[in-house]
Amino acid sequence: MESLVVLEAEVLGHFKNLPITNTLLASWIAMFILAVVSILATRKVQLIPSGLQSLFEIIVDFGYTTVEDLAGSKKAKAFFPIVMTFFLFILFSNWLGLMPGFATIKFEGEHFLRSMNSDLNMTLGLALTSAALTHAFAIYYLGIFGYLKKWFALNPVFLFVGLLELVGEVTKVLSLSLRLFGNIFAGEVALLAVSSIFAFVAPLPFYFLEIIVGFVQAAVFAMLTLVFMVLLSEKHAQEH
Amino acid sequence: MEILHQFGVNPVLLIAQGVNFIILLFILKMFLYKPLLNVLEERKKRIAESLKNAEEIEKRLQETNEKIDVMIGKAAKEAQKIIDESRKEGVLYLEETKERAGRMAEEVIKKSKEAARAEALKIEQEVMSKMARIVAAGMEKVTGRILNNKTQREIIEKSIKNLS
């Protein structure tokens, strides 16, 4: 039996320079579904909510209060959409990856669809976006000098600390991306392994587990992004 | 960098995912966050407003109740006053009426006594004159003559004295 799982996402085709992988396709589907659902939810916004609107109101309200608690009401307006989008995007794509059809339908010898976050490209892309936005906010809130002061100082001790923190920034990106990738990829492998042993009923507990993991990882990614943003855009506690 | 290659990391795909995220961010911002946050804000405002209104209504109700209490108190006092006054007046009127009735009764009694006395006097006089005439007639028959006025009177008076 050939290797059960491949780390690399399978390429379905090319659009000019862009390789269309099955994970990229899955991310587009997740985006599409999210967009459609959100348009449906807010098509007729009512003061007395019902149906989809009330569900999303609960989610948005909870997300907004969480961001507000951590970041303060001023920065919450800027941070909230990003944090919430990370959460919803990752959550939807994780759960979408559990749908039937993923990793089963083949297209020209390759899997047609594959859970988005089981490809390091996708998670690394999200983590880099998160880091880029975080630093952009830091520059916006602190000014370019205040931002640079975080990393570089004339005091040799602080210079060293700053350099360490700079390395820490790289680690943040790696940990964010690898955590998400590892969890979802491992889940895929576990599901595949159990399904190949006995495809009926046996994978069910693992599916439940994956539902929870998918939610938790989305929440972790979003919360960490929020915390990084808050920390980085805060002024240094002691300034000389 | 070999490990990155093993994972199939491709800069183009990284950028593609970043673009994906940005697109999704704008879509969700436009269609999900903005309308929902607006409606949440509006609802919050409405609730605050209605709470304030309820408070005001409560306050006004209390004021009205107080006013009503004061009015009722005033009205009760006034009513008591009116009752007291009318009672006093009633007593006064009763006494007056009694007095007047008493006076009237006295007057009536007096008048009727007087009338009775007058009547009695008249009757007496009438009786006397009739009796005198009868006596005179009797005398005339007895004596056979008509006494003159003087003697007639004397005799009459004497006989009346004897009679009574």
CSV table of N, CA and C in Angstrom, one decimal, chain B residues 1-136:
chain,number,residue,atom,x,y,z
B,1,MET,N,15.7,24.9,4.4
B,1,MET,CA,14.6,25.2,3.5
B,1,MET,C,14.1,23.9,2.8
B,2,GLU,N,14.9,22.8,3.0
B,2,GLU,CA,14.5,21.5,2.5
B,2,GLU,C,13.1,21.1,3.1
B,3,ILE,N,13.0,21.4,4.4
B,3,ILE,CA,11.8,20.9,5.1
B,3,ILE,C,10.5,21.7,4.5
B,4,LEU,N,10.8,22.9,4.2
B,4,LEU,CA,9.7,23.7,3.7
B,4,LEU,C,9.2,23.1,2.3
B,5,HIS,N,10.2,22.7,1.6
B,5,HIS,CA,9.9,22.0,0.3
B,5,HIS,C,9.1,20.8,0.5
B,6,GLN,N,9.5,20.0,1.5
B,6,GLN,CA,8.8,18.8,1.8
B,6,GLN,C,7.3,19.0,2.1
B,7,PHE,N,7.1,20.1,2.8
B,7,PHE,CA,5.7,20.5,3.1
B,7,PHE,C,5.0,21.0,1.9
B,8,GLY,N,5.7,21.2,0.9
B,8,GLY,CA,5.1,21.8,-0.3
B,8,GLY,C,4.8,23.2,-0.2
B,9,VAL,N,5.6,24.0,0.5
B,9,VAL,CA,5.3,25.4,0.7
B,9,VAL,C,5.7,26.1,-0.6
B,10,ASN,N,4.7,26.9,-1.1
B,10,ASN,CA,4.9,27.6,-2.3
B,10,ASN,C,4.5,29.0,-2.1
B,11,PRO,N,5.5,30.0,-2.3
B,11,PRO,CA,5.2,31.4,-2.1
B,11,PRO,C,3.9,31.9,-2.8
B,12,VAL,N,3.7,31.4,-4.0
B,12,VAL,CA,2.5,31.8,-4.7
B,12,VAL,C,1.2,31.4,-3.9
B,13,LEU,N,1.3,30.2,-3.4
B,13,LEU,CA,0.1,29.7,-2.6
B,13,LEU,C,-0.1,30.5,-1.3
B,14,LEU,N,1.1,30.9,-0.7
B,14,LEU,CA,1.0,31.7,0.5
B,14,LEU,C,0.3,33.0,0.2
B,15,ILE,N,0.7,33.6,-0.9
B,15,ILE,CA,0.1,34.9,-1.3
B,15,ILE,C,-1.3,34.7,-1.6
B,16,ALA,N,-1.6,33.6,-2.3
B,16,ALA,CA,-3.0,33.3,-2.6
B,16,ALA,C,-3.9,33.2,-1.4
B,17,GLN,N,-3.4,32.6,-0.4
B,17,GLN,CA,-4.1,32.4,0.9
B,17,GLN,C,-4.3,33.8,1.6
B,18,GLY,N,-3.2,34.6,1.5
B,18,GLY,CA,-3.3,35.9,2.1
B,18,GLY,C,-4.4,36.7,1.4
B,19,VAL,N,-4.4,36.6,0.1
B,19,VAL,CA,-5.4,37.4,-0.7
B,19,VAL,C,-6.8,36.8,-0.4
B,20,ASN,N,-6.9,35.5,-0.3
B,20,ASN,CA,-8.2,34.9,0.1
B,20,ASN,C,-8.7,35.5,1.4
B,21,PHE,N,-7.8,35.6,2.4
B,21,PHE,CA,-8.2,36.1,3.7
B,21,PHE,C,-8.6,37.6,3.6
B,22,ILE,N,-7.9,38.4,2.8
B,22,ILE,CA,-8.2,39.8,2.7
B,22,ILE,C,-9.6,39.9,2.0
B,23,ILE,N,-9.8,39.1,1.0
B,23,ILE,CA,-11.1,39.2,0.3
B,23,ILE,C,-12.3,38.8,1.3
B,24,LEU,N,-12.0,37.7,2.0
B,24,LEU,CA,-13.1,37.3,2.9
B,24,LEU,C,-13.3,38.3,4.0
B,25,LEU,N,-12.2,38.9,4.4
B,25,LEU,CA,-12.3,40.0,5.5
B,25,LEU,C,-13.2,41.1,5.0
B,26,PHE,N,-13.1,41.5,3.7
B,26,PHE,CA,-13.9,42.6,3.2
B,26,PHE,C,-15.3,42.2,3.1
B,27,ILE,N,-15.5,41.0,2.5
B,27,ILE,CA,-16.9,40.5,2.3
B,27,ILE,C,-17.6,40.4,3.7
B,28,LEU,N,-16.9,39.8,4.7
B,28,LEU,CA,-17.6,39.6,6.0
B,28,LEU,C,-17.8,41.0,6.6
B,29,LYS,N,-16.8,41.9,6.4
B,29,LYS,CA,-17.0,43.2,7.1
B,29,LYS,C,-18.2,43.9,6.5
B,30,MET,N,-18.4,43.7,5.2
B,30,MET,CA,-19.5,44.4,4.6
B,30,MET,C,-20.8,43.8,4.8
B,31,PHE,N,-20.8,42.4,4.8
B,31,PHE,CA,-22.1,41.7,4.9
B,31,PHE,C,-22.5,41.2,6.2
B,32,LEU,N,-21.5,41.1,7.1
B,32,LEU,CA,-21.8,40.4,8.4
B,32,LEU,C,-21.6,41.4,9.6
B,33,TYR,N,-20.4,41.9,9.7
B,33,TYR,CA,-20.0,42.6,10.9
B,33,TYR,C,-20.7,43.9,11.0
B,34,LYS,N,-20.7,44.7,9.8
B,34,LYS,CA,-21.2,46.0,9.9
B,34,LYS,C,-22.7,46.0,10.2
B,35,PRO,N,-23.5,45.3,9.4
B,35,PRO,CA,-25.0,45.3,9.7
B,35,PRO,C,-25.3,44.8,11.1
B,36,LEU,N,-24.6,43.7,11.5
B,36,LEU,CA,-25.0,43.1,12.8
B,36,LEU,C,-24.5,44.0,13.9
B,37,LEU,N,-23.3,44.6,13.8
B,37,LEU,CA,-22.9,45.5,14.9
B,37,LEU,C,-23.8,46.7,15.0
B,38,ASN,N,-24.2,47.2,13.8
B,38,ASN,CA,-25.1,48.3,13.8
B,38,ASN,C,-26.4,48.0,14.5
B,39,VAL,N,-27.0,46.8,14.1
B,39,VAL,CA,-28.3,46.5,14.7
B,39,VAL,C,-28.1,46.2,16.2
B,40,LEU,N,-27.0,45.7,16.6
B,40,LEU,CA,-26.8,45.4,18.0
B,40,LEU,C,-26.7,46.8,18.8
B,41,GLU,N,-26.0,47.7,18.1
B,41,GLU,CA,-25.8,49.0,18.7
B,41,GLU,C,-27.2,49.7,18.9
B,42,GLU,N,-27.9,49.6,17.8
B,42,GLU,CA,-29.3,50.2,17.8
B,42,GLU,C,-30.2,49.6,18.8
B,43,ARG,N,-30.1,48.3,18.9
B,43,ARG,CA,-30.9,47.6,19.9
B,43,ARG,C,-30.5,48.1,21.3
B,44,LYS,N,-29.2,48.2,21.5
B,44,LYS,CA,-28.7,48.7,22.8
B,44,LYS,C,-29.3,50.0,23.1
B,45,LYS,N,-29.3,50.9,22.1
B,45,LYS,CA,-29.8,52.3,22.3
B,45,LYS,C,-31.2,52.2,22.6
B,46,ARG,N,-32.0,51.4,21.9
B,46,ARG,CA,-33.4,51.3,22.1
B,46,ARG,C,-33.7,50.9,23.5
B,47,ILE,N,-33.0,49.9,23.9
B,47,ILE,CA,-33.2,49.3,25.3
B,47,ILE,C,-32.9,50.4,26.3
B,48,ALA,N,-31.8,51.1,26.1
B,48,ALA,CA,-31.5,52.1,27.1
B,48,ALA,C,-32.6,53.2,27.1
B,49,GLU,N,-33.1,53.5,25.9
B,49,GLU,CA,-34.1,54.5,25.8
B,49,GLU,C,-35.4,54.1,26.5
B,50,SER,N,-35.8,52.8,26.2
B,50,SER,CA,-37.0,52.3,26.8
B,50,SER,C,-36.9,52.2,28.3
B,51,LEU,N,-35.7,51.9,28.8
B,51,LEU,CA,-35.5,51.8,30.2
B,51,LEU,C,-35.7,53.2,30.9
B,52,LYS,N,-35.1,54.2,30.2
B,52,LYS,CA,-35.2,55.5,30.6
B,52,LYS,C,-36.7,56.0,30.7
B,53,ASN,N,-37.3,55.6,29.6
B,53,ASN,CA,-38.8,55.9,29.5
B,53,ASN,C,-39.5,55.3,30.6
B,54,ALA,N,-39.2,54.0,30.9
B,54,ALA,CA,-39.9,53.3,31.9
B,54,ALA,C,-39.7,54.0,33.3
B,55,GLU,N,-38.5,54.5,33.5
B,55,GLU,CA,-38.2,55.1,34.7
B,55,GLU,C,-39.0,56.4,34.8
B,56,GLU,N,-39.0,57.1,33.7
B,56,GLU,CA,-39.8,58.4,33.7
B,56,GLU,C,-41.3,58.2,34.0
B,57,ILE,N,-41.8,57.1,33.4
B,57,ILE,CA,-43.2,56.8,33.6
B,57,ILE,C,-43.4,56.5,35.0
B,58,GLU,N,-42.5,55.7,35.6
B,58,GLU,CA,-42.6,55.3,37.0
B,58,GLU,C,-42.7,56.6,37.9
B,59,LYS,N,-41.7,57.5,37.5
B,59,LYS,CA,-41.6,58.7,38.3
B,59,LYS,C,-42.9,59.5,38.2
B,60,ARG,N,-43.4,59.6,37.0
B,60,ARG,CA,-44.6,60.4,36.8
B,60,ARG,C,-45.8,59.7,37.5
B,61,LEU,N,-45.8,58.4,37.5
B,61,LEU,CA,-46.9,57.7,38.1
B,61,LEU,C,-46.9,58.0,39.6
B,62,GLN,N,-45.6,58.0,40.2
B,62,GLN,CA,-45.5,58.3,41.6
B,62,GLN,C,-46.0,59.7,41.9
B,63,GLU,N,-45.6,60.6,41.0
B,63,GLU,CA,-46.0,62.0,41.2
B,63,GLU,C,-47.5,62.1,41.2
B,64,THR,N,-48.1,61.5,40.2
B,64,THR,CA,-49.5,61.5,40.1
B,64,THR,C,-50.2,60.9,41.3
B,65,ASN,N,-49.6,59.8,41.8
B,65,ASN,CA,-50.2,59.2,43.0
B,65,ASN,C,-50.1,60.1,44.2
B,66,GLU,N,-49.0,60.8,44.3
B,66,GLU,CA,-48.8,61.7,45.4
B,66,GLU,C,-49.9,62.8,45.3
B,67,LYS,N,-50.0,63.4,44.0
B,67,LYS,CA,-50.9,64.4,43.8
B,67,LYS,C,-52.4,64.0,44.2
B,68,ILE,N,-52.7,62.8,43.7
B,68,ILE,CA,-54.0,62.2,44.0
B,68,ILE,C,-54.2,62.1,45.5
B,69,ASP,N,-53.2,61.6,46.2
B,69,ASP,CA,-53.3,61.5,47.7
B,69,ASP,C,-53.6,62.9,48.3
B,70,VAL,N,-52.8,63.8,47.9
B,70,VAL,CA,-53.0,65.2,48.4
B,70,VAL,C,-54.4,65.7,48.2
B,71,MET,N,-54.8,65.5,46.9
B,71,MET,CA,-56.2,65.9,46.6
B,71,MET,C,-57.2,65.2,47.4
B,72,ILE,N,-57.1,63.9,47.5
B,72,ILE,CA,-58.1,63.2,48.3
B,72,ILE,C,-58.1,63.7,49.7
B,73,GLY,N,-56.9,63.9,50.3
B,73,GLY,CA,-56.8,64.4,51.7
B,73,GLY,C,-57.5,65.7,51.8
B,74,LYS,N,-57.3,66.6,50.8
B,74,LYS,CA,-57.9,67.9,50.8
B,74,LYS,C,-59.4,67.8,50.8
B,75,ALA,N,-59.9,66.9,49.8
B,75,ALA,CA,-61.3,66.7,49.6
B,75,ALA,C,-61.9,66.2,50.9
B,76,ALA,N,-61.2,65.2,51.5
B,76,ALA,CA,-61.8,64.6,52.7
B,76,ALA,C,-62.0,65.7,53.8
B,77,LYS,N,-60.9,66.5,53.9
B,77,LYS,CA,-61.0,67.6,54.9
B,77,LYS,C,-62.2,68.5,54.7
B,78,GLU,N,-62.3,68.9,53.4
B,78,GLU,CA,-63.3,69.8,53.0
B,78,GLU,C,-64.7,69.2,53.3
B,79,ALA,N,-64.8,67.9,52.9
B,79,ALA,CA,-66.1,67.2,53.2
B,79,ALA,C,-66.4,67.2,54.6
B,80,GLN,N,-65.3,66.9,55.4
B,80,GLN,CA,-65.6,66.9,56.9
B,80,GLN,C,-66.1,68.3,57.4
B,81,LYS,N,-65.4,69.3,56.8
B,81,LYS,CA,-65.8,70.6,57.2
B,81,LYS,C,-67.3,70.9,56.8
B,82,ILE,N,-67.6,70.5,55.6
B,82,ILE,CA,-69.0,70.7,55.2
B,82,ILE,C,-69.9,70.0,56.1
B,83,ILE,N,-69.6,68.8,56.4
B,83,ILE,CA,-70.5,68.0,57.2
B,83,ILE,C,-70.7,68.6,58.6
B,84,ASP,N,-69.5,69.0,59.2
B,84,ASP,CA,-69.6,69.7,60.5
B,84,ASP,C,-70.4,70.9,60.4
B,85,GLU,N,-70.2,71.7,59.4
B,85,GLU,CA,-70.9,73.0,59.3
B,85,GLU,C,-72.4,72.7,59.2
B,86,SER,N,-72.7,71.7,58.3
B,86,SER,CA,-74.2,71.5,58.1
B,86,SER,C,-74.8,70.9,59.3
B,87,ARG,N,-74.0,70.1,60.1
B,87,ARG,CA,-74.6,69.6,61.3
B,87,ARG,C,-74.9,70.7,62.3
B,88,LYS,N,-73.9,71.6,62.4
B,88,LYS,CA,-74.1,72.8,63.3
B,88,LYS,C,-75.3,73.6,62.8
B,89,GLU,N,-75.4,73.8,61.5
B,89,GLU,CA,-76.5,74.6,61.0
B,89,GLU,C,-77.8,73.9,61.2
B,90,GLY,N,-77.7,72.5,61.1
B,90,GLY,CA,-78.9,71.7,61.3
B,90,GLY,C,-79.4,71.9,62.7
B,91,VAL,N,-78.5,71.8,63.6
B,91,VAL,CA,-78.9,71.9,65.0
B,91,VAL,C,-79.5,73.3,65.3
B,92,LEU,N,-78.8,74.3,64.7
B,92,LEU,CA,-79.2,75.6,64.9
B,92,LEU,C,-80.7,75.8,64.3
B,93,TYR,N,-80.8,75.2,63.2
B,93,TYR,CA,-82.1,75.4,62.5
B,93,TYR,C,-83.2,74.7,63.2
B,94,LEU,N,-82.8,73.5,63.8
B,94,LEU,CA,-83.8,72.7,64.5
B,94,LEU,C,-84.2,73.5,65.7
B,95,GLU,N,-83.2,74.1,66.4
B,95,GLU,CA,-83.6,74.9,67.6
B,95,GLU,C,-84.5,76.0,67.3
B,96,GLU,N,-84.1,76.7,66.2
B,96,GLU,CA,-84.8,77.9,65.8
B,96,GLU,C,-86.3,77.5,65.5
B,97,THR,N,-86.3,76.3,64.7
B,97,THR,CA,-87.6,75.9,64.3
B,97,THR,C,-88.5,75.5,65.5
B,98,LYS,N,-87.8,74.9,66.5
B,98,LYS,CA,-88.5,74.5,67.7
B,98,LYS,C,-89.1,75.7,68.4
B,99,GLU,N,-88.1,76.7,68.5
B,99,GLU,CA,-88.5,77.9,69.2
B,99,GLU,C,-89.7,78.6,68.5
B,100,ARG,N,-89.5,78.6,67.1
B,100,ARG,CA,-90.6,79.3,66.4
B,100,ARG,C,-91.9,78.6,66.5
B,101,ALA,N,-91.8,77.2,66.5
B,101,ALA,CA,-93.0,76.4,66.6
B,101,ALA,C,-93.7,76.7,68.0
B,102,GLY,N,-92.7,76.7,69.0
B,102,GLY,CA,-93.3,76.9,70.3
B,102,GLY,C,-94.0,78.3,70.4
B,103,ARG,N,-93.3,79.3,69.8
B,103,ARG,CA,-93.9,80.6,69.8
B,103,ARG,C,-95.3,80.6,69.1
B,104,MET,N,-95.2,80.0,68.0
B,104,MET,CA,-96.5,79.9,67.2
B,104,MET,C,-97.6,79.2,67.9
B,105,ALA,N,-97.2,78.1,68.5
B,105,ALA,CA,-98.2,77.4,69.3
B,105,ALA,C,-98.8,78.2,70.4
B,106,GLU,N,-97.9,78.9,71.1
B,106,GLU,CA,-98.3,79.8,72.2
B,106,GLU,C,-99.3,80.9,71.6
B,107,GLU,N,-98.8,81.4,70.5
B,107,GLU,CA,-99.7,82.5,69.9
B,107,GLU,C,-101.1,81.9,69.6
B,108,VAL,N,-101.0,80.7,68.9
B,108,VAL,CA,-102.2,80.1,68.5
B,108,VAL,C,-103.1,79.9,69.8
B,109,ILE,N,-102.4,79.4,70.8
B,109,ILE,CA,-103.2,79.1,72.0
B,109,ILE,C,-103.8,80.3,72.6
B,110,LYS,N,-102.9,81.4,72.6
B,110,LYS,CA,-103.4,82.7,73.1
B,110,LYS,C,-104.6,83.2,72.4
B,111,LYS,N,-104.4,83.1,71.0
B,111,LYS,CA,-105.4,83.7,70.2
B,111,LYS,C,-106.7,82.9,70.4
B,112,SER,N,-106.6,81.6,70.4
B,112,SER,CA,-107.8,80.8,70.5
B,112,SER,C,-108.4,81.0,71.9
B,113,LYS,N,-107.6,81.2,72.9
B,113,LYS,CA,-108.1,81.5,74.2
B,113,LYS,C,-108.9,82.8,74.2
B,114,GLU,N,-108.3,83.8,73.6
B,114,GLU,CA,-108.9,85.1,73.5
B,114,GLU,C,-110.3,84.9,72.7
B,115,ALA,N,-110.1,84.2,71.6
B,115,ALA,CA,-111.3,84.0,70.8
B,115,ALA,C,-112.4,83.3,71.6
B,116,ALA,N,-112.0,82.3,72.4
B,116,ALA,CA,-112.9,81.5,73.2
B,116,ALA,C,-113.6,82.5,74.2
B,117,ARG,N,-112.7,83.3,74.8
B,117,ARG,CA,-113.2,84.2,75.8
B,117,ARG,C,-114.2,85.1,75.2
B,118,ALA,N,-113.8,85.7,74.1
B,118,ALA,CA,-114.7,86.6,73.4
B,118,ALA,C,-116.1,86.0,73.1
B,119,GLU,N,-115.9,84.8,72.6
B,119,GLU,CA,-117.1,84.0,72.2
B,119,GLU,C,-118.0,83.8,73.5
B,120,ALA,N,-117.3,83.4,74.5
B,120,ALA,CA,-118.0,83.2,75.7
B,120,ALA,C,-118.8,84.4,76.2
B,121,LEU,N,-118.0,85.5,76.1
B,121,LEU,CA,-118.6,86.8,76.6
B,121,LEU,C,-119.8,87.1,75.7
B,122,LYS,N,-119.6,86.9,74.4
B,122,LYS,CA,-120.7,87.2,73.5
B,122,LYS,C,-121.9,86.4,73.8
B,123,ILE,N,-121.6,85.1,74.0
B,123,ILE,CA,-122.7,84.2,74.3
B,123,ILE,C,-123.4,84.6,75.6
B,124,GLU,N,-122.6,84.9,76.6
B,124,GLU,CA,-123.1,85.3,77.9
B,124,GLU,C,-124.1,86.5,77.7
B,125,GLN,N,-123.6,87.5,76.9
B,125,GLN,CA,-124.4,88.7,76.7
B,125,GLN,C,-125.7,88.3,76.0
B,126,GLU,N,-125.5,87.5,75.0
B,126,GLU,CA,-126.7,87.1,74.2
B,126,GLU,C,-127.7,86.4,75.1
B,127,VAL,N,-127.1,85.5,75.9
B,127,VAL,CA,-128.0,84.7,76.8
B,127,VAL,C,-128.7,85.6,77.7
B,128,MET,N,-127.9,86.6,78.3
B,128,MET,CA,-128.4,87.5,79.2
B,128,MET,C,-129.6,88.4,78.6
B,129,SER,N,-129.3,88.8,77.4
B,129,SER,CA,-130.3,89.7,76.8
B,129,SER,C,-131.6,88.9,76.5
B,130,LYS,N,-131.3,87.7,76.0
B,130,LYS,CA,-132.5,86.8,75.7
B,130,LYS,C,-133.2,86.5,77.0
B,131,MET,N,-132.4,86.2,78.0
B,131,MET,CA,-133.1,85.9,79.3
B,131,MET,C,-133.9,87.1,79.8
B,132,ALA,N,-133.2,88.2,79.6
B,132,ALA,CA,-133.9,89.5,80.1
B,132,ALA,C,-135.2,89.6,79.4
B,133,ARG,N,-135.1,89.4,78.1
B,133,ARG,CA,-136.4,89.5,77.3
B,133,ARG,C,-137.4,88.5,77.8
B,134,ILE,N,-136.9,87.3,78.0
B,134,ILE,CA,-137.8,86.2,78.5
B,134,ILE,C,-138.4,86.6,79.8
B,135,VAL,N,-137.5,87.1,80.7
B,135,VAL,CA,-138.0,87.4,82.0
B,135,VAL,C,-139.0,88.6,81.9
B,136,ALA,N,-138.6,89.5,81.1
B,136,ALA,CA,-139.5,90.7,80.9
B,136,ALA,C,-140.9,90.2,80.4
